[in-house]
GROMACS .gro file of C-alpha atoms in nm:
model
  506
    1MET     CA    1  -1.532  -0.641  -1.367
    2LEU     CA    2  -1.163  -0.717  -1.430
    3THR     CA    3  -1.254  -0.976  -1.696
    4LEU     CA    4  -1.477  -0.721  -1.872
    5ILE     CA    5  -1.200  -0.462  -1.865
    6ILE     CA    6  -0.953  -0.703  -2.026
    7LEU     CA    7  -1.203  -0.808  -2.294
    8LEU     CA    8  -1.272  -0.446  -2.382
    9THR     CA    9  -0.906  -0.354  -2.401
   10LEU     CA   10  -0.817  -0.645  -2.626
   11ALA     CA   11  -1.042  -0.491  -2.890
   12ALA     CA   12  -0.942  -0.130  -2.826
   13PRO     CA   13  -0.618  -0.114  -3.030
   14LEU     CA   14  -0.775  -0.209  -3.363
   15HIS     CA   15  -0.944   0.043  -3.586
   16ALA     CA   16  -1.191  -0.072  -3.849
   17ASP     CA   17  -1.087  -0.043  -4.213
   18GLY     CA   18  -1.400  -0.213  -4.338
   19ASP     CA   19  -1.469  -0.585  -4.311
   20GLY     CA   20  -1.171  -0.813  -4.287
   21LEU     CA   21  -0.821  -0.677  -4.253
   22ARG     CA   22  -0.770  -0.448  -3.953
   23MET     CA   23  -0.461  -0.299  -3.788
   24PRO     CA   24  -0.385  -0.143  -3.447
   25ALA     CA   25  -0.462   0.227  -3.438
   26ILE     CA   26  -0.097   0.322  -3.383
   27TYR     CA   27  -0.019   0.211  -3.741
   28THR     CA   28  -0.058   0.521  -3.960
   29ASP     CA   29   0.134   0.707  -4.227
   30HIS     CA   30   0.455   0.870  -4.097
   31MET     CA   31   0.497   0.610  -3.820
   32VAL     CA   32   0.836   0.520  -3.675
   33LEU     CA   33   0.928   0.153  -3.633
   34GLN     CA   34   1.196   0.055  -3.383
   35ARG     CA   35   1.534  -0.002  -3.549
   36ASP     CA   36   1.784  -0.284  -3.495
   37ARG     CA   37   1.543  -0.544  -3.360
   38SER     CA   38   1.297  -0.793  -3.502
   39LEU     CA   39   0.944  -0.652  -3.511
   40THR     CA   40   0.623  -0.847  -3.467
   41ILE     CA   41   0.336  -0.703  -3.669
   42ARG     CA   42  -0.009  -0.801  -3.544
   43GLY     CA   43  -0.353  -0.753  -3.692
   44GLU     CA   44  -0.690  -0.909  -3.762
   45ALA     CA   45  -0.850  -1.053  -4.071
   46ARG     CA   46  -1.112  -1.308  -4.163
   47ALA     CA   47  -1.037  -1.650  -4.018
   48GLY     CA   48  -0.805  -1.847  -4.247
   49GLU     CA   49  -0.712  -1.553  -4.470
   50ALA     CA   50  -0.354  -1.534  -4.598
   51ILE     CA   51  -0.175  -1.212  -4.505
   52THR     CA   52   0.132  -1.069  -4.680
   53VAL     CA   53   0.348  -0.796  -4.522
   54ARG     CA   54   0.606  -0.605  -4.730
   55ILE     CA   55   0.858  -0.337  -4.633
   56ARG     CA   56   1.196  -0.252  -4.785
   57ARG     CA   57   1.317  -0.579  -4.938
   58GLN     CA   58   1.125  -0.798  -4.695
   59GLU     CA   59   0.814  -1.002  -4.760
   60HIS     CA   60   0.652  -1.224  -4.497
   61THR     CA   61   0.328  -1.420  -4.494
   62ALA     CA   62   0.093  -1.552  -4.226
   63LYS     CA   63  -0.253  -1.702  -4.195
   64ALA     CA   64  -0.524  -1.567  -3.965
   65ASP     CA   65  -0.626  -1.815  -3.698
   66ALA     CA   66  -0.980  -1.921  -3.610
   67GLN     CA   67  -1.032  -1.597  -3.415
   68GLY     CA   68  -0.894  -1.387  -3.700
   69HIS     CA   69  -0.563  -1.296  -3.534
   70TRP     CA   70  -0.236  -1.309  -3.726
   71THR     CA   71   0.126  -1.215  -3.662
   72VAL     CA   72   0.429  -1.160  -3.884
   73THR     CA   73   0.784  -1.104  -3.760
   74LEU     CA   74   0.999  -0.863  -3.961
   75ASP     CA   75   1.376  -0.888  -3.965
   76ALA     CA   76   1.566  -0.612  -3.785
   77MET     CA   77   1.613  -0.299  -3.995
   78PRO     CA   78   1.863  -0.012  -3.971
   79ALA     CA   79   1.755   0.351  -3.944
   80ASP     CA   80   1.577   0.464  -4.260
   81THR     CA   81   1.306   0.696  -4.392
   82GLY     CA   82   1.064   0.716  -4.683
   83LEU     CA   83   0.950   0.354  -4.660
   84THR     CA   84   0.612   0.200  -4.739
   85LEU     CA   85   0.461  -0.075  -4.526
   86ARG     CA   86   0.205  -0.279  -4.722
   87ILE     CA   87  -0.023  -0.531  -4.557
   88ALA     CA   88  -0.250  -0.732  -4.785
   89SER     CA   89  -0.524  -0.993  -4.756
   90PRO     CA   90  -0.694  -1.152  -5.059
   91THR     CA   91  -0.958  -0.876  -5.052
   92ARG     CA   92  -0.784  -0.569  -4.911
   93THR     CA   93  -0.448  -0.389  -4.905
   94ILE     CA   94  -0.347  -0.129  -4.650
   95SER     CA   95  -0.044   0.087  -4.735
   96TYR     CA   96   0.131   0.310  -4.485
   97THR     CA   97   0.355   0.569  -4.649
   98ASP     CA   98   0.649   0.780  -4.531
   99VAL     CA   99   0.735   0.516  -4.271
  100ALA     CA  100   1.060   0.566  -4.080
  101VAL     CA  101   1.280   0.324  -3.887
  102GLY     CA  102   1.452   0.473  -3.583
  103ASP     CA  103   1.415   0.495  -3.206
  104VAL     CA  104   1.070   0.506  -3.047
  105TRP     CA  105   1.018   0.653  -2.699
  106LEU     CA  106   0.704   0.633  -2.489
  107CYS     CA  107   0.654   0.958  -2.292
  108SER     CA  108   0.409   0.927  -2.006
  109GLY     CA  109   0.311   1.054  -1.662
  110GLN     CA  110   0.118   1.365  -1.565
  111SER     CA  111   0.105   1.736  -1.640
  112ASN     CA  112   0.474   1.829  -1.643
  113MET     CA  113   0.532   1.565  -1.910
  114ALA     CA  114   0.221   1.678  -2.097
  115PHE     CA  115   0.315   2.049  -2.066
  116PRO     CA  116   0.331   2.175  -2.426
  117VAL     CA  117   0.593   2.370  -2.614
  118SER     CA  118   0.344   2.656  -2.650
  119GLY     CA  119   0.345   2.711  -2.273
  120ILE     CA  120   0.716   2.727  -2.189
  121GLU     CA  121   0.949   3.023  -2.154
  122ARG     CA  122   0.972   3.234  -2.469
  123ALA     CA  123   1.337   3.171  -2.564
  124GLU     CA  124   1.303   2.796  -2.505
  125ARG     CA  125   0.983   2.790  -2.710
  126ALA     CA  126   1.157   2.961  -3.000
  127CYS     CA  127   1.445   2.714  -2.976
  128LEU     CA  128   1.219   2.408  -2.995
  129ARG     CA  129   1.006   2.551  -3.274
  130ALA     CA  130   1.316   2.623  -3.479
  131PHE     CA  131   1.428   2.263  -3.422
  132ALA     CA  132   1.087   2.131  -3.527
  133GLN     CA  133   1.098   2.316  -3.859
  134MET     CA  134   1.424   2.147  -3.955
  135HIS     CA  135   1.365   1.789  -3.835
  136PRO     CA  136   1.065   1.616  -3.997
  137ALA     CA  137   1.233   1.281  -3.923
  138VAL     CA  138   1.118   1.335  -3.565
  139ARG     CA  139   0.762   1.202  -3.558
  140LEU     CA  140   0.495   1.274  -3.296
  141TYR     CA  141   0.207   1.054  -3.184
  142LEU     CA  142  -0.012   1.257  -2.947
  143MET     CA  143  -0.267   1.058  -2.748
  144GLN     CA  144  -0.471   1.357  -2.637
  145PRO     CA  145  -0.712   1.304  -2.345
  146SER     CA  146  -1.068   1.379  -2.447
  147ARG     CA  147  -1.117   1.569  -2.122
  148ILE     CA  148  -0.890   1.665  -1.834
  149PRO     CA  149  -1.051   1.590  -1.496
  150PHE     CA  150  -1.116   1.951  -1.399
  151ALA     CA  151  -1.358   2.047  -1.120
  152GLU     CA  152  -1.678   1.974  -1.311
  153VAL     CA  153  -1.957   1.720  -1.332
  154TRP     CA  154  -1.943   1.498  -1.640
  155GLY     CA  155  -2.243   1.413  -1.851
  156PRO     CA  156  -2.372   1.076  -1.978
  157ALA     CA  157  -2.179   1.085  -2.308
  158MET     CA  158  -1.844   1.131  -2.131
  159LEU     CA  159  -1.929   0.865  -1.874
  160ASP     CA  160  -2.020   0.618  -2.147
  161SER     CA  161  -1.699   0.682  -2.342
  162LEU     CA  162  -1.495   0.623  -2.026
  163ASN     CA  163  -1.654   0.283  -1.975
  164ARG     CA  164  -1.567   0.197  -2.334
  165LEU     CA  165  -1.204   0.299  -2.265
  166GLN     CA  166  -1.238   0.573  -2.526
  167TYR     CA  167  -1.059   0.834  -2.320
  168PHE     CA  168  -0.781   0.928  -2.562
  169LEU     CA  169  -0.881   1.094  -2.887
  170PRO     CA  170  -0.793   0.918  -3.214
  171ALA     CA  171  -0.430   0.989  -3.301
  172ARG     CA  172  -0.207   0.981  -3.606
  173TRP     CA  173   0.170   1.001  -3.646
  174GLN     CA  174   0.277   1.347  -3.762
  175PRO     CA  175   0.613   1.477  -3.884
  176CYS     CA  176   0.759   1.731  -3.645
  177ASP     CA  177   0.697   2.092  -3.753
  178GLU     CA  178   0.615   2.421  -3.585
  179ARG     CA  179   0.243   2.347  -3.580
  180SER     CA  180   0.252   1.987  -3.457
  181VAL     CA  181   0.514   2.054  -3.191
  182SER     CA  182   0.324   2.345  -3.040
  183SER     CA  183   0.079   2.118  -2.855
  184PHE     CA  184   0.333   1.843  -2.788
  185SER     CA  185   0.536   1.782  -2.472
  186ALA     CA  186   0.815   2.038  -2.430
  187ILE     CA  187   1.028   1.792  -2.232
  188ALA     CA  188   0.988   1.517  -2.491
  189THR     CA  189   1.067   1.760  -2.774
  190ALA     CA  190   1.380   1.885  -2.595
  191PHE     CA  191   1.478   1.521  -2.542
  192ALA     CA  192   1.447   1.453  -2.916
  193ARG     CA  193   1.643   1.767  -3.000
  194ARG     CA  194   1.942   1.652  -2.795
  195LEU     CA  195   1.921   1.296  -2.928
  196GLN     CA  196   1.906   1.413  -3.289
  197ALA     CA  197   2.224   1.614  -3.243
  198SER     CA  198   2.413   1.294  -3.151
  199THR     CA  199   2.240   1.008  -3.333
  200ASP     CA  200   2.092   1.164  -3.649
  201VAL     CA  201   1.835   0.884  -3.674
  202PRO     CA  202   1.456   0.916  -3.695
  203ILE     CA  203   1.287   0.951  -3.357
  204GLY     CA  204   0.931   0.858  -3.270
  205LEU     CA  205   0.770   1.013  -2.961
  206ILE     CA  206   0.447   0.863  -2.825
  207LEU     CA  207   0.286   1.096  -2.569
  208ASN     CA  208  -0.001   0.984  -2.345
  209ALA     CA  209   0.056   1.188  -2.027
  210VAL     CA  210  -0.253   1.307  -1.837
  211ASP     CA  211  -0.277   1.614  -1.612
  212GLY     CA  212  -0.311   1.516  -1.247
  213ALA     CA  213  -0.285   1.144  -1.317
  214PRO     CA  214  -0.184   0.941  -1.010
  215LEU     CA  215   0.059   0.651  -1.024
  216GLU     CA  216  -0.202   0.385  -0.953
  217ALA     CA  217  -0.397   0.475  -1.268
  218TRP     CA  218  -0.099   0.366  -1.481
  219ILE     CA  219  -0.042   0.024  -1.317
  220ASP     CA  220  -0.191  -0.274  -1.499
  221PRO     CA  221  -0.488  -0.443  -1.327
  222GLU     CA  222  -0.322  -0.785  -1.331
  223THR     CA  223  -0.031  -0.654  -1.123
  224LEU     CA  224  -0.262  -0.469  -0.884
  225ALA     CA  225  -0.484  -0.774  -0.842
  226LYS     CA  226  -0.183  -0.976  -0.726
  227ALA     CA  227   0.011  -0.717  -0.531
  228SER     CA  228  -0.263  -0.500  -0.383
  229PRO     CA  229  -0.620  -0.621  -0.445
  230ASP     CA  230  -0.750  -0.351  -0.211
  231MET     CA  231  -0.626  -0.096  -0.461
  232LEU     CA  232  -0.890  -0.220  -0.706
  233HIS     CA  233  -1.171  -0.301  -0.466
  234LYS     CA  234  -1.130  -0.057  -0.174
  235GLN     CA  235  -1.027   0.258  -0.353
  236PRO     CA  236  -1.170   0.513  -0.107
  237THR     CA  237  -0.960   0.379   0.183
  238ASN     CA  238  -0.632   0.300   0.007
  239ALA     CA  239  -0.338   0.504   0.137
  240LEU     CA  240  -0.178   0.563  -0.203
  241ILE     CA  241  -0.484   0.739  -0.342
  242HIS     CA  242  -0.463   1.106  -0.250
  243PRO     CA  243  -0.775   1.256  -0.088
  244TRP     CA  244  -0.774   1.521  -0.363
  245THR     CA  245  -0.787   1.245  -0.625
  246ARG     CA  246  -1.082   1.077  -0.454
  247THR     CA  247  -1.263   1.411  -0.429
  248ARG     CA  248  -1.209   1.488  -0.797
  249ILE     CA  249  -1.328   1.142  -0.905
  250ALA     CA  250  -1.643   1.181  -0.695
  251LEU     CA  251  -1.719   1.522  -0.846
  252ASN     CA  252  -1.665   1.417  -1.207
  253LEU     CA  253  -1.880   1.105  -1.157
  254GLN     CA  254  -2.161   1.275  -0.968
  255ARG     CA  255  -2.411   1.180  -1.240
  256ALA     CA  256  -2.293   0.821  -1.275
  257THR     CA  257  -2.568   0.562  -1.236
  258SER     CA  258  -2.348   0.252  -1.198
  259SER     CA  259  -2.111   0.153  -0.921
  260ASP     CA  260  -1.878   0.021  -1.194
  261GLN     CA  261  -1.841   0.361  -1.359
  262ARG     CA  262  -1.480   0.418  -1.459
  263HIS     CA  263  -1.264   0.732  -1.434
  264PRO     CA  264  -0.916   0.823  -1.565
  265TYR     CA  265  -0.777   0.858  -1.212
  266GLN     CA  266  -0.900   0.520  -1.091
  267PRO     CA  267  -0.642   0.243  -1.044
  268ALA     CA  268  -0.548   0.069  -1.371
  269TYR     CA  269  -0.766   0.291  -1.592
  270LEU     CA  270  -0.492   0.473  -1.780
  271PHE     CA  271  -0.303   0.151  -1.829
  272ASP     CA  272  -0.611  -0.006  -1.985
  273ALA     CA  273  -0.690   0.298  -2.199
  274GLY     CA  274  -0.344   0.430  -2.279
  275ILE     CA  275  -0.080   0.157  -2.243
  276ARG     CA  276  -0.246  -0.171  -2.333
  277PRO     CA  277  -0.330  -0.045  -2.686
  278LEU     CA  278   0.044   0.009  -2.741
  279CYS     CA  279   0.143  -0.345  -2.645
  280GLY     CA  280   0.311  -0.516  -2.936
  281TYR     CA  281   0.454  -0.190  -3.073
  282PRO     CA  282   0.824  -0.202  -2.973
  283VAL     CA  283   0.977   0.103  -2.808
  284ARG     CA  284   1.338   0.182  -2.718
  285GLY     CA  285   1.255   0.317  -2.376
  286VAL     CA  286   1.016   0.508  -2.151
  287LEU     CA  287   1.033   0.871  -2.036
  288TRP     CA  288   0.835   0.912  -1.713
  289TYR     CA  289   0.750   1.229  -1.523
  290GLN     CA  290   0.494   1.175  -1.251
  291GLY     CA  291   0.467   1.189  -0.874
  292GLU     CA  292   0.308   1.523  -0.794
  293SER     CA  293  -0.026   1.347  -0.732
  294ASN     CA  294   0.133   1.090  -0.500
  295ALA     CA  295   0.387   1.295  -0.304
  296HIS     CA  296   0.176   1.269   0.012
  297ASP     CA  297   0.279   0.904   0.061
  298THR     CA  298   0.649   0.842   0.001
  299ALA     CA  299   0.650   0.482   0.125
  300ALA     CA  300   0.356   0.378  -0.091
  301TYR     CA  301   0.514   0.527  -0.404
  302ALA     CA  302   0.842   0.348  -0.328
  303HIS     CA  303   0.645   0.022  -0.320
  304PHE     CA  304   0.422   0.075  -0.623
  305PHE     CA  305   0.659   0.240  -0.871
  306PRO     CA  306   0.870  -0.078  -0.917
  307LEU     CA  307   0.542  -0.264  -0.976
  308LEU     CA  308   0.453  -0.020  -1.253
  309VAL     CA  309   0.793  -0.068  -1.415
  310SER     CA  310   0.780  -0.448  -1.400
  311GLY     CA  311   0.423  -0.451  -1.531
  312TRP     CA  312   0.501  -0.226  -1.825
  313ARG     CA  313   0.809  -0.430  -1.910
  314HIS     CA  314   0.601  -0.746  -1.911
  315HIS     CA  315   0.320  -0.608  -2.125
  316LEU     CA  316   0.547  -0.420  -2.364
  317GLY     CA  317   0.755  -0.733  -2.416
  318ASP     CA  318   1.095  -0.615  -2.294
  319PRO     CA  319   1.212  -0.733  -1.949
  320ARG     CA  320   1.486  -0.466  -1.940
  321LEU     CA  321   1.297  -0.182  -2.103
  322PRO     CA  322   1.485   0.134  -1.996
  323PHE     CA  323   1.292   0.372  -1.769
  324LEU     CA  324   1.418   0.729  -1.757
  325PHE     CA  325   1.227   0.935  -1.502
  326VAL     CA  326   1.232   1.292  -1.375
  327GLN     CA  327   1.267   1.357  -1.004
  328LEU     CA  328   1.014   1.607  -0.871
  329SER     CA  329   1.114   1.969  -0.904
  330ALA     CA  330   1.132   2.225  -0.623
  331THR     CA  331   0.806   2.401  -0.545
  332ASP     CA  332   0.614   2.503  -0.235
  333LYS     CA  333   0.423   2.179  -0.174
  334PRO     CA  334   0.431   1.961   0.138
  335ASN     CA  335   0.658   1.654   0.161
  336TRP     CA  336   0.849   1.702  -0.166
  337GLY     CA  337   1.191   1.684   0.003
  338PRO     CA  338   1.136   1.332   0.142
  339PHE     CA  339   0.971   1.231  -0.185
  340ARG     CA  340   1.272   1.342  -0.391
  341ASP     CA  341   1.501   1.152  -0.154
  342MET     CA  342   1.293   0.838  -0.207
  343GLN     CA  343   1.313   0.885  -0.584
  344ARG     CA  344   1.691   0.918  -0.555
  345ARG     CA  345   1.705   0.559  -0.432
  346LEU     CA  346   1.482   0.408  -0.701
  347PRO     CA  347   1.754   0.351  -0.966
  348GLY     CA  348   1.948   0.145  -0.711
  349ARG     CA  349   1.648  -0.084  -0.670
  350ILE     CA  350   1.531  -0.114  -1.033
  351PRO     CA  351   1.762  -0.234  -1.312
  352ALA     CA  352   1.788  -0.012  -1.622
  353CYS     CA  353   1.621   0.278  -1.438
  354TYR     CA  354   1.775   0.626  -1.445
  355MET     CA  355   1.684   0.961  -1.289
  356ALA     CA  356   1.707   1.317  -1.419
  357ILE     CA  357   1.700   1.603  -1.166
  358SER     CA  358   1.471   1.905  -1.218
  359ALA     CA  359   1.478   2.073  -0.874
  360ASP     CA  360   1.705   2.353  -0.991
  361ARG     CA  361   1.451   2.447  -1.258
  362GLY     CA  362   1.153   2.455  -1.023
  363ASP     CA  363   0.935   2.751  -0.928
  364SER     CA  364   0.818   2.830  -0.574
  365LEU     CA  365   0.460   2.908  -0.678
  366ASN     CA  366   0.415   2.727  -1.010
  367ILE     CA  367   0.414   2.349  -1.019
  368HIS     CA  368   0.440   2.379  -1.398
  369TYR     CA  369   0.771   2.560  -1.411
  370PRO     CA  370   0.832   2.719  -1.754
  371HIS     CA  371   1.193   2.603  -1.803
  372LYS     CA  372   1.174   2.258  -1.960
  373LEU     CA  373   1.465   2.257  -2.205
  374ASP     CA  374   1.734   2.145  -1.959
  375VAL     CA  375   1.513   1.869  -1.817
  376GLY     CA  376   1.455   1.716  -2.160
  377GLU     CA  377   1.827   1.739  -2.235
  378ARG     CA  378   1.914   1.567  -1.907
  379LEU     CA  379   1.683   1.278  -1.998
  380ALA     CA  380   1.855   1.266  -2.337
  381ARG     CA  381   2.198   1.248  -2.172
  382LEU     CA  382   2.079   0.945  -1.977
  383ALA     CA  383   1.946   0.783  -2.294
  384LEU     CA  384   2.266   0.850  -2.487
  385ARG     CA  385   2.491   0.715  -2.213
  386TYR     CA  386   2.299   0.419  -2.075
  387VAL     CA  387   2.062   0.313  -2.356
  388LEU     CA  388   2.242   0.406  -2.677
  389GLY     CA  389   2.596   0.345  -2.553
  390TYR     CA  390   2.761   0.686  -2.595
  391ALA     CA  391   3.029   0.636  -2.330
  392ASP     CA  392   3.169   0.988  -2.362
  393VAL     CA  393   2.839   1.159  -2.270
  394ILE     CA  394   2.822   1.297  -1.916
  395ALA     CA  395   2.481   1.188  -1.790
  396ASP     CA  396   2.492   1.227  -1.412
  397GLY     CA  397   2.566   1.497  -1.164
  398PRO     CA  398   2.752   1.425  -0.840
  399SER     CA  399   2.591   1.168  -0.610
  400ILE     CA  400   2.631   1.117  -0.238
  401GLU     CA  401   2.821   0.802  -0.139
  402ARG     CA  402   2.872   0.838   0.235
  403ALA     CA  403   2.898   1.085   0.520
  404THR     CA  404   3.174   1.059   0.781
  405LEU     CA  405   3.241   1.247   1.102
  406CYS     CA  406   3.570   1.371   1.241
  407GLY     CA  407   3.525   1.574   1.557
  408ARG     CA  408   3.228   1.800   1.485
  409THR     CA  409   3.291   1.830   1.111
  410VAL     CA  410   3.112   1.615   0.854
  411THR     CA  411   3.273   1.513   0.526
  412LEU     CA  412   3.037   1.427   0.242
  413HIS     CA  413   3.202   1.192  -0.004
  414LEU     CA  414   3.062   1.255  -0.351
  415ARG     CA  415   3.110   1.064  -0.675
  416PRO     CA  416   3.256   1.211  -0.883
  417ALA     CA  417   3.408   1.481  -0.664
  418ASP     CA  418   3.606   1.651  -0.939
  419SER     CA  419   3.458   1.959  -1.105
  420LEU     CA  420   3.233   2.041  -0.809
  421HIS     CA  421   3.124   2.402  -0.810
  422THR     CA  422   2.815   2.611  -0.746
  423SER     CA  423   2.571   2.740  -1.002
  424ASP     CA  424   2.601   3.100  -0.883
  425GLY     CA  425   2.962   3.119  -0.759
  426LEU     CA  426   2.850   3.149  -0.397
  427PRO     CA  427   2.930   2.898  -0.119
  428PRO     CA  428   2.726   2.575  -0.120
  429ARG     CA  429   2.397   2.616   0.063
  430THR     CA  430   2.091   2.429   0.195
  431PHE     CA  431   2.302   2.180   0.395
  432GLU     CA  432   2.169   2.092   0.741
  433LEU     CA  433   2.295   1.881   1.033
  434ALA     CA  434   2.104   1.717   1.317
  435GLY     CA  435   2.219   1.572   1.647
  436THR     CA  436   2.067   1.303   1.866
  437ASP     CA  437   1.757   1.517   1.920
  438GLY     CA  438   1.677   1.494   1.546
  439ARG     CA  439   1.645   1.873   1.507
  440PHE     CA  440   1.815   1.995   1.189
  441GLN     CA  441   2.013   2.317   1.194
  442PRO     CA  442   2.150   2.519   0.898
  443ALA     CA  443   2.516   2.442   0.835
  444GLN     CA  444   2.808   2.602   0.657
  445ALA     CA  445   2.956   2.408   0.366
  446ALA     CA  446   3.275   2.423   0.161
  447ILE     CA  447   3.392   2.225  -0.141
  448ILE     CA  448   3.696   2.004  -0.073
  449ARG     CA  449   3.883   1.733  -0.263
  450GLN     CA  450   3.658   1.447  -0.147
  451GLY     CA  451   3.335   1.640  -0.187
  452VAL     CA  452   3.192   1.881   0.070
  453ARG     CA  453   3.278   1.964   0.431
  454VAL     CA  454   2.983   2.064   0.651
  455TYR     CA  455   2.986   2.222   0.998
  456THR     CA  456   2.766   2.414   1.238
  457PRO     CA  457   2.840   2.519   1.598
  458LEU     CA  458   2.470   2.457   1.675
  459VAL     CA  459   2.511   2.074   1.669
  460ALA     CA  460   2.763   1.919   1.907
  461ARG     CA  461   2.736   1.557   1.786
  462PRO     CA  462   2.608   1.543   1.426
  463CYS     CA  463   2.413   1.224   1.351
  464ARG     CA  464   2.236   1.305   1.024
  465VAL     CA  465   2.291   1.534   0.728
  466ARG     CA  466   2.057   1.650   0.458
  467TYR     CA  467   2.071   1.868   0.149
  468ALA     CA  468   1.808   2.059  -0.052
  469TRP     CA  469   1.542   1.930   0.183
  470PRO     CA  470   1.273   2.202   0.179
  471SER     CA  471   1.010   2.140  -0.087
  472PHE     CA  472   1.125   2.461  -0.252
  473ASN     CA  473   1.488   2.554  -0.206
  474ARG     CA  474   1.776   2.729  -0.377
  475ALA     CA  475   2.034   2.452  -0.363
  476ASN     CA  476   2.333   2.537  -0.581
  477LEU     CA  477   2.587   2.250  -0.585
  478ILE     CA  478   2.659   2.116  -0.934
  479GLY     CA  479   2.923   1.904  -1.104
  480ARG     CA  480   3.035   1.810  -1.452
  481ALA     CA  481   2.819   1.945  -1.736
  482ASP     CA  482   2.653   2.163  -1.470
  483LEU     CA  483   2.439   1.870  -1.355
  484PRO     CA  484   2.308   1.915  -0.999
  485LEU     CA  485   2.336   1.711  -0.681
  486SER     CA  486   2.011   1.547  -0.570
  487THR     CA  487   1.818   1.610  -0.252
  488PHE     CA  488   1.930   1.359   0.013
  489GLN     CA  489   1.922   1.274   0.380
  490LEU     CA  490   2.144   1.008   0.540
  491PRO     CA  491   2.307   0.908   0.866
  492ILE     CA  492   2.658   1.015   0.962
  493LEU     CA  493   2.901   0.754   1.092
  494PRO     CA  494   3.255   0.795   1.228
  495ASP     CA  495   3.535   0.819   0.974
  496PRO     CA  496   3.635   0.462   0.874
  497LEU     CA  497   4.000   0.574   0.868
  498ALA     CA  498   3.977   0.593   1.247
  499GLY     CA  499   3.928   0.214   1.258
  500ILE     CA  500   3.548   0.215   1.274
  501ILE     CA  501   3.333  -0.011   1.054
  502PRO     CA  502   3.283   0.168   0.721
  503TRP     CA  503   2.962   0.350   0.655
  504ALA     CA  504   2.699   0.134   0.483
  505LYS     CA  505   2.478   0.266   0.207
  506ASP     CA  506   2.147   0.404   0.325
   0.00000   0.00000   0.00000
């Protein structure tokens, strides 16, 4: 089955332009090519045909091999617009017009990344639509799922298209305007808006997020086969796969006649259908917002997310491809506090991986909170600072370094500790302390020079501290640029100034 999947996906990226010369589907008018790096252009033609590729003042040639594959490497180009990319064989020429050179970002995950501009809060929607009208150099490539896995039974035509990996509808690059942006990701659009204000270069956004999509569906099958073969072959019993996901797959596939029937939520499917076709098209980085469908198993996600990152980096041809991800928001769902704390640690384990916090924009009853503008801008701050090299951009809120105990009072050492304040002017809240019995009690907190001092008379010997732990909470501690402090839990050790061994990072 794995061999068949790979054979199918190798053919998937190419669209037919008649006999002979063919190009990957992502090549269309209005496309954005990645600036400042050499670009490998791949396609197919008749075996032995000579291929010529022209753009700007460059011209390169290649010959199709015995299988009809050819490649040409373009020299790095600076940001530009209004270009034409011409690819010619002896019998056919394909011209792509209004081509731009800029920064390309792959935006993926599940529903909060897919959530469109048309669905967000009214003032934010007006802001992004106004931006779209004025910035056609931002280009959108929307890989729209043909069907969201709602609670329904799918018919034979849908089942057949899934097995052919034809899950995403045919897409074309479109200049950003009020119409095209309406159905596009609000977070990705807000990200582009902030980037444009600083870089003023063309931006390409590729969106292939899928509502409800679990992490395992986005991991490549080669990685899963090595790291967790049971994920591919024993799906009903694998801990990472949420029972809800298994139930939805079973319902959608109720009319399937083959045990090999595929589904968007199955392990590796969305990689095969939505990521593999993009391989060979260079991107500057990845925006990732996903985890709601895996929050039941914190340990499994902590294991598999680094595998997803390493697999994507391998297949997309960049071993340090930046990953910018959004930590889960605050909403009334089980286990989201521990899950956010796990996500907080991921950047320390994965190079070139950065986290934006969304908990302060969450909604207690609505997993799809309507305030997306700040989240996109926080991702953009990370991109500007750590990917594009804007050293003066503030990209991170305060982070917890250590917790020390003096008497019955806990000092939380934050970095940076300057500019700490609260979002509403009230004292810091949602801090809790626990003693040797492990029972957490609400604690009072006050901002001090080092960070925050926490105390409660209900705990005689504090051993652990946590912040913003309930799945939905009203945590209010923020720092520079009003960026919030993440959910955390960690042990408390005696103050090292008292001659005790310093606290080690959790």
